[in-house]
Coordinates of C-alpha atoms and ligand atoms in Angstrom, one line a residue:
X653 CA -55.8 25.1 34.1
X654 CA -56.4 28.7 34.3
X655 CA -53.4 30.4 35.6
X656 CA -52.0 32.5 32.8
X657 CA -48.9 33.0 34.0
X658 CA -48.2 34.3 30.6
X659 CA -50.3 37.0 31.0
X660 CA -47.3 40.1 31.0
X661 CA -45.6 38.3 27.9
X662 CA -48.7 38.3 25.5
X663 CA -49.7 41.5 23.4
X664 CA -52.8 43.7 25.0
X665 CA -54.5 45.7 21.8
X666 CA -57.8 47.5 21.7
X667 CA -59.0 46.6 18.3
X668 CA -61.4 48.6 16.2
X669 CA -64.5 47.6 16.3
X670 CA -66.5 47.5 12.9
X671 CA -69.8 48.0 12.0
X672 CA -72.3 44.9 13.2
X673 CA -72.7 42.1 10.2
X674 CA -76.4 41.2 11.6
X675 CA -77.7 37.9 10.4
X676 CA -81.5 39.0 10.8
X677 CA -83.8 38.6 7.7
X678 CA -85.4 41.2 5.8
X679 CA -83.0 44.1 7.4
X680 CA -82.1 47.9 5.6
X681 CA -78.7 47.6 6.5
X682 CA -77.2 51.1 6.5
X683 CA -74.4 51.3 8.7
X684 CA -71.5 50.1 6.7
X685 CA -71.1 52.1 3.9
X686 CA -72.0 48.8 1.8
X687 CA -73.1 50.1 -1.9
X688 CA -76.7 48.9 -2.2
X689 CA -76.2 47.9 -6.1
X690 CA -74.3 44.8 -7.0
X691 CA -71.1 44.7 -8.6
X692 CA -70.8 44.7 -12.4
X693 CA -72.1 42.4 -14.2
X694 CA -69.1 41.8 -15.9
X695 CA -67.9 40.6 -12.2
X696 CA -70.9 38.1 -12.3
X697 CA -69.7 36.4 -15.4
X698 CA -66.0 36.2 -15.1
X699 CA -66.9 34.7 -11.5
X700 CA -69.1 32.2 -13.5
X701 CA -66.7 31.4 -16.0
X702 CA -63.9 31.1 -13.3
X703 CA -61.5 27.9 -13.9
X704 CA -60.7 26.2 -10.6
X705 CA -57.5 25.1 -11.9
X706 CA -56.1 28.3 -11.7
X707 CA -56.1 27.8 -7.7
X708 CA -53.7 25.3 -7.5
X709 CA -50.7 28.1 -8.1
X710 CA -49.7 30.8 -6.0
X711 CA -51.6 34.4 -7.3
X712 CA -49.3 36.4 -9.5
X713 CA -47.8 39.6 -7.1
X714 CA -47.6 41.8 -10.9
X715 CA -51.3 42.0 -10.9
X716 CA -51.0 42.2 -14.7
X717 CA -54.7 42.8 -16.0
X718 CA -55.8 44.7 -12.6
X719 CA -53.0 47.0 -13.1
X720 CA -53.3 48.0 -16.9
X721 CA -57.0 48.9 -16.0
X722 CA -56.0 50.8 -13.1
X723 CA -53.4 52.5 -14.6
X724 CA -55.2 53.8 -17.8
X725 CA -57.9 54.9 -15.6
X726 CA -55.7 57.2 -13.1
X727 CA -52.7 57.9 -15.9
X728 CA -49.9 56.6 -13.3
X729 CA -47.6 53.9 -14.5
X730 CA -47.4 50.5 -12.8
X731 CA -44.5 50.8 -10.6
X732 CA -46.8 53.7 -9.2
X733 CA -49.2 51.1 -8.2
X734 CA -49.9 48.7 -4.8
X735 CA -52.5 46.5 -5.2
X736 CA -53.6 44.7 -1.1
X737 CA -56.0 43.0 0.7
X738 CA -59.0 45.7 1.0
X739 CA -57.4 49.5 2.0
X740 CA -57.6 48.8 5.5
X741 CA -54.3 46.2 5.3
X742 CA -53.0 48.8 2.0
X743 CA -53.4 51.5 5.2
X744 CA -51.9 49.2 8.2
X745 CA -48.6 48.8 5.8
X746 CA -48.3 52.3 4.8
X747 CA -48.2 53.1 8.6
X748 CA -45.5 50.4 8.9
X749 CA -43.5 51.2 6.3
X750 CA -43.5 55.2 6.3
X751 CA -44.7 56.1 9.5
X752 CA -41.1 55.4 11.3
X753 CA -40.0 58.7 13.2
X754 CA -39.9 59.6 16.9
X755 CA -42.3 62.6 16.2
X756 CA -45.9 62.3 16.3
X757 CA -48.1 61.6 13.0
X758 CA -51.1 64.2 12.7
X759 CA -54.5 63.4 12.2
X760 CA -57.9 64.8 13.0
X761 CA -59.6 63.9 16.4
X762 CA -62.4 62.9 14.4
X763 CA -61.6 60.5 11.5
X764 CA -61.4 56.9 10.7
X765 CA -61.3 55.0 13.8
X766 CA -58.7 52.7 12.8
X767 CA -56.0 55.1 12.5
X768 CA -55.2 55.7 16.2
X769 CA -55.5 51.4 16.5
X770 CA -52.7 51.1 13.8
X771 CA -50.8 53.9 15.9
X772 CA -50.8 52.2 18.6
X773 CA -50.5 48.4 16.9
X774 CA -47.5 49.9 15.4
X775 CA -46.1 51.8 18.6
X776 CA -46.5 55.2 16.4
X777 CA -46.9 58.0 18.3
X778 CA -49.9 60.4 17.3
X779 CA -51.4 63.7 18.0
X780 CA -55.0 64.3 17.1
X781 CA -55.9 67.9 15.9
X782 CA -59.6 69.0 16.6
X783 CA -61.6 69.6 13.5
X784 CA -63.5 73.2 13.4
X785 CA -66.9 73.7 14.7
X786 CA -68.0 72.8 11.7
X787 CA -66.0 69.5 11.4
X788 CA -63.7 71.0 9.0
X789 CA -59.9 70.2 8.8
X790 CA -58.1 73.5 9.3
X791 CA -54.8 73.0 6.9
X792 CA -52.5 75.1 8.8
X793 CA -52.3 73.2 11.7
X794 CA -50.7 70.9 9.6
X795 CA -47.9 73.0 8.8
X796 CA -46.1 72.0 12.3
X797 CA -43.1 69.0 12.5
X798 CA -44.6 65.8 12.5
X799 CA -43.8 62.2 11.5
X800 CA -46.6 62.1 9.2
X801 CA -50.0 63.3 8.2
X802 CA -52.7 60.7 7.5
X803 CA -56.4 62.3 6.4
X804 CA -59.1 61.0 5.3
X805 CA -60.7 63.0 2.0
X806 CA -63.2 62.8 2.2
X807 CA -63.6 62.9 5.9
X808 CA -65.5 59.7 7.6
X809 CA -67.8 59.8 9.6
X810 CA -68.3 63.4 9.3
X811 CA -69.0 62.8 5.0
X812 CA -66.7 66.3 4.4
X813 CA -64.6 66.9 1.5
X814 CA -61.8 68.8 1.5
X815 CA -61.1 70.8 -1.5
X816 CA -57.6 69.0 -3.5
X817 CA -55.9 73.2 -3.0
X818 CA -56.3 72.3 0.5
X819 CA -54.6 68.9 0.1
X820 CA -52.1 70.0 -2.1
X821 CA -51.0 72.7 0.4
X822 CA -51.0 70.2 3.6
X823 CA -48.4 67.8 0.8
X824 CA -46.3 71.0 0.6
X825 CA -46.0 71.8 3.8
X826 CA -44.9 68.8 4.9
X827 CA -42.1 67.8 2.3
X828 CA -40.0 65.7 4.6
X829 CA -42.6 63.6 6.0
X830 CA -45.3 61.1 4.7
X831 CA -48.7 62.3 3.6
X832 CA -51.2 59.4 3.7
X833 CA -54.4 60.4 1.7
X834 CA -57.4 57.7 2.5
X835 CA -60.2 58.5 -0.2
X836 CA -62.2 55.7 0.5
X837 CA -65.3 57.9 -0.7
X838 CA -63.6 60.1 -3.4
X839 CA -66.0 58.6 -6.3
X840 CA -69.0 60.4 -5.0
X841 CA -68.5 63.4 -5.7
X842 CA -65.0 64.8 -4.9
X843 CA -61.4 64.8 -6.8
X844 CA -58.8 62.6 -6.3
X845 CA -55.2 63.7 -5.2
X846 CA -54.0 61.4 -7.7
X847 CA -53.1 63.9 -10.2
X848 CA -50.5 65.1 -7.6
X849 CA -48.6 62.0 -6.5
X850 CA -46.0 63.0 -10.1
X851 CA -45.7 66.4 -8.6
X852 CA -45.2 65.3 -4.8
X853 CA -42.9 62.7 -4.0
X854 CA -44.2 62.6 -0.4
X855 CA -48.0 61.9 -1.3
X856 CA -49.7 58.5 -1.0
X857 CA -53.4 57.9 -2.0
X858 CA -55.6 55.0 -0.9
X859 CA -58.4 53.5 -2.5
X860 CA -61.0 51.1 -2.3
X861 CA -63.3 48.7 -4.3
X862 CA -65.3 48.1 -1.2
X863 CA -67.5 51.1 -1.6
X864 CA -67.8 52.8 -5.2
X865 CA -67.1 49.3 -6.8
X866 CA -69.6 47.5 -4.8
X867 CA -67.1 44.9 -4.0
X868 CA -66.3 44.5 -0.3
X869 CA -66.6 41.0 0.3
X870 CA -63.7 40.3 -2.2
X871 CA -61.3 42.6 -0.2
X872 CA -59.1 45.3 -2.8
X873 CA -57.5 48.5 -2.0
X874 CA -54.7 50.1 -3.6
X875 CA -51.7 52.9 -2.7
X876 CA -50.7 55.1 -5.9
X877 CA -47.2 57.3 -5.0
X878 CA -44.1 57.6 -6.3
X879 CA -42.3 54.8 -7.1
X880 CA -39.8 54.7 -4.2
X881 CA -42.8 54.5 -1.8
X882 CA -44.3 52.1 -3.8
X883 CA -41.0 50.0 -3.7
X884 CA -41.1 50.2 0.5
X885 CA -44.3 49.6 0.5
X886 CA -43.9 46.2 -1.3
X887 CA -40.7 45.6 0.4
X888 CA -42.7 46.0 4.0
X889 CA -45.4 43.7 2.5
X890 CA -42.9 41.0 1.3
X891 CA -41.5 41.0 4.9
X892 CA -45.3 39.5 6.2
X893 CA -47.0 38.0 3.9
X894 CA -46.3 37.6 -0.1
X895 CA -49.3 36.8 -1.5
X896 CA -52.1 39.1 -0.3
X897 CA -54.7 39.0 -2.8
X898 CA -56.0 36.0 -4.2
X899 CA -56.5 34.8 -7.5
X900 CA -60.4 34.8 -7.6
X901 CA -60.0 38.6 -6.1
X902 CA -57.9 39.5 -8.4
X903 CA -59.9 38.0 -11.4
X904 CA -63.3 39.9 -10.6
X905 CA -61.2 43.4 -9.4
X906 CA -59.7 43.7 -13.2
X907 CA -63.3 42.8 -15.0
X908 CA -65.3 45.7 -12.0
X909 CA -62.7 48.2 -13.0
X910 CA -63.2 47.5 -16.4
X911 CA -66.8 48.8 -16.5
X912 CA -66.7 52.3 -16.1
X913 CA -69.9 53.0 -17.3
X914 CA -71.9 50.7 -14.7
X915 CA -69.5 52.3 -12.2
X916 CA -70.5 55.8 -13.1
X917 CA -74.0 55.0 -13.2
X918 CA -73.8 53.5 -10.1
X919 CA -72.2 56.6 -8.4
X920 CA -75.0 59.1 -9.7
X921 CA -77.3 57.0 -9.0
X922 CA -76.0 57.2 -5.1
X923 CA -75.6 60.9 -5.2
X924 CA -78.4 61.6 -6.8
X925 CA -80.2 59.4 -3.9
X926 CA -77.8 61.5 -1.1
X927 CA -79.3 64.5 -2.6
X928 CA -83.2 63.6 -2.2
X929 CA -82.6 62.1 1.6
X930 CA -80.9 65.0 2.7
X931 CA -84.1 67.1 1.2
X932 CA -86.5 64.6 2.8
X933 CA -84.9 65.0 6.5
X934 CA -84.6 68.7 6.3
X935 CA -88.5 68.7 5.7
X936 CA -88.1 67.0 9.2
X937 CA -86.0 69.1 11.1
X938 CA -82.7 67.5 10.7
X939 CA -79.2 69.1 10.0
X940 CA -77.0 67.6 8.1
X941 CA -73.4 68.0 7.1
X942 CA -72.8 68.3 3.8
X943 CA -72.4 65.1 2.1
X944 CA -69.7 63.7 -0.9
X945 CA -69.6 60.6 0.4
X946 CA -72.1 57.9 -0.1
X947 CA -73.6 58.4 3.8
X948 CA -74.7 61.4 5.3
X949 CA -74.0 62.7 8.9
X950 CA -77.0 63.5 10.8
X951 CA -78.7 65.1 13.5
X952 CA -82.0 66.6 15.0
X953 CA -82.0 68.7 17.5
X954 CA -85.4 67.6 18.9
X955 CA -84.3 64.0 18.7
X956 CA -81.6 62.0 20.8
X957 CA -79.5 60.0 18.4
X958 CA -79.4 56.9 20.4
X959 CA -83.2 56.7 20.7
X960 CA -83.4 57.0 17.3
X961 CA -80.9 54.7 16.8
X962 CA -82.6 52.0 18.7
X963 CA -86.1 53.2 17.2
X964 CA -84.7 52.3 13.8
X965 CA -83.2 48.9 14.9
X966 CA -86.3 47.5 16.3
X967 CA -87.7 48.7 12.5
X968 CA -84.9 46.2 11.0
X969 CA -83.1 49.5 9.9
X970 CA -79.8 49.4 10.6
X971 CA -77.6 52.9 11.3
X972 CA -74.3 53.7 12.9
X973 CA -74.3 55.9 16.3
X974 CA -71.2 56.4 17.6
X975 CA -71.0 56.8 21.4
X976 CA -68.2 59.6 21.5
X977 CA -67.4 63.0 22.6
X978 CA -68.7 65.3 19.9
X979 CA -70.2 63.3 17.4
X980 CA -73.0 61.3 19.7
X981 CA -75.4 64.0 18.8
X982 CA -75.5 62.2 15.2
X983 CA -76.3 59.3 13.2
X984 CA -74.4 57.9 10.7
X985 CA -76.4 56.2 7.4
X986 CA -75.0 54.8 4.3
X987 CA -77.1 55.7 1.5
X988 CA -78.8 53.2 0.0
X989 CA -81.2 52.5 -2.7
X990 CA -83.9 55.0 -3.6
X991 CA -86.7 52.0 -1.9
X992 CA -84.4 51.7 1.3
X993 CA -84.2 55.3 1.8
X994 CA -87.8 55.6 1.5
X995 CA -88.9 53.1 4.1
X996 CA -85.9 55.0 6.7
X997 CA -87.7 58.3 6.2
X998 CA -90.9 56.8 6.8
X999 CA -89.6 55.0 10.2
X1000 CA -88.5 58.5 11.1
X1001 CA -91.7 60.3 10.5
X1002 CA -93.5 57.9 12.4
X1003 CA -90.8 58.4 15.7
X1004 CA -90.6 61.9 14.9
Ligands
PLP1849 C1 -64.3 51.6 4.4 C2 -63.1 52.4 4.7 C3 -61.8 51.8 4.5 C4 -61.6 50.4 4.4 O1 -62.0 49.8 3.3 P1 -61.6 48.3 2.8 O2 -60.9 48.5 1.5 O3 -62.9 47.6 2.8 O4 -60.6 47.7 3.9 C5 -60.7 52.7 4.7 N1 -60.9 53.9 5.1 C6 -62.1 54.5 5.3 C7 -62.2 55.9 5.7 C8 -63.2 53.7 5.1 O5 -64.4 54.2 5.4

């Protein structure tokens, strides 16, 4: 039976499309913003230590230990705090619960890819405001009515940061909407908005452990605002799906945030790689935006990205091209370890 006579009651969605997980051996995987080091090794051992009993019980929705770590670390108070299922579900939420007005969000035409799917998951309507020449987000087009602002600081995949004045204006501009700060990449190199979410009661900021705290496979992202966001926020969550974040997640999230100082090391160690590949592909010819996140945003002039691309792949290097308007002149590559970075500069001097 084939006749799907269903077919007009059943959802059609264009979903985003991630990054490729390729199951090839021996690959330099660089085109998912992974962090090259592993996790804390305080992560290791609690995971070691781990009693299975503790899975026979619902997770705790308080977070307790996560949250006191979290909370000394970005001076907010608890009920400031939502803890989710990686930032991409922390994100879906927000635009469920604050992104509920018959005026059209903002956000840049080039951004986060996922934002426009939620929009239209969501049935929010959007408007996408061209970034400068020199992929910039010009603030004061920001300034007009909307039903929320959603940016990306810093900027993916263009790597930009936008200074926190800038941010801070766009949050003051807009006091009776939403402003959703992603800063996915914020711990390489830029500020957080954090600091204003006391000031602003319109200001939420997303975060990650998939990227600075090396921990994407075990899925944490967290929303810091004030506390009657935070309250809708959990209130839209309760409404799906209670227990988001398992116990074993939330076990090794609390010991990773624990360890600053492997976490700063980490990040320097990143930037301080950023910095010498960005040097290395000048030598070659290549421009490249400038960087705070922990990729850089390429491009050569003399070279076609998707050759390149492909050139790389069939070296077992794996980058990010994205077939769009404006940005297919570029590659995308998560930094990765000082050895990794190496061998892609080498692949590129011998193509180039
Ligand atoms: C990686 C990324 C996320 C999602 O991270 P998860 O916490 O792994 O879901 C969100 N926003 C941006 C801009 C990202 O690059």
């Amino acid at each position: 039976m084939n006749n799907r006579k269903w077919a007009d009651k059943i959802r059609k969605i264009e979903p985003y499309v991630p990054g490729e997980q390729p199951q090839m051996k021996d690959i330099i995987k660089l085109n998912t913003n992974e962090n090259p080091y592993p996790p804390s090794p305080r992560v290791k051992k609690v995971m070691k230590e781990f009693s299975t009993d503790k899975l026979r019980l619902y997770p705790s929705f308080k977070f307790e230990e996560l949250k006191n770590v979290l909370c000394a670390a970005y001076g907010i108070n608890k009920d400031e705090l939502y803890i989710g299922n990686g930032s991409d579900e922390v994100l879906a939420l927000c635009f469920a619960a604050f992104f509920n007005s018959d005026k059209p969000i903002l956000m840049a035409d080039i951004t986060y890819s996922f934002y426009d799917v939620w929009s239209e998951f969501f049935n929010v309507k959007y408007e996408k405001i061209p970034l400068n020449d020199k992929f910039e987000i010009n603030r004061v087009d920001y300034y007009k009515e909307n039903g929320g602002v959603i940016i990306a600081n810093p900027n993916a995949p263009t790597s930009i940061y936008m200074g926190l004045d800038d941010i801070e204006d766009i949050v003051k501009h807009n006091e009776s909407s939403i402003v959703i700060v992603d800063e996915a990449y914020i711990d390489f190199g830029g500020e957080s908005a954090v600091g204003l979410i006391k000031k602003y009661d319109n200001l939420v900021v997303v975060q990650t452990f998939s990227k600075s705290r090396s921990l994407a496979g075990i899925r944490i992202g967290y929303a810091m605002a004030d506390k009657a966001l935070i309250d809708v926020l959990e209130a839209v969550k309760n409404s799906f799906n209670s227990y988001t974040v398992s116990v074993f997640s939330q076990t090794a999230a609390a010991e990773c945030a624990a360890d600053i100082e492997y976490f700063d090391e980490c990040r320097k160690k990143i930037m301080k790689t950023r910095e010498w590949t960005i040097g290395e592909l000048d030598k070659l010819g290549f421009k490249t935006l400038p960087s705070m996140t922990n990729f850089i945003f390429t491009k050569n002039n003399n070279i076609e990205a998707k050759k390149l691309f492909e050139y790389l792949r069939s070296k077992k290097i794996i980058v990010r091209y994205f077939d769009k308007k404006r940005i297919n002149e570029y590659l995308r590559i998560t930094i990765g370890t000082d050895e990794e970075m190496e061998k892609l500069i080498e692949a590129i001097k011998e193509y180039s």
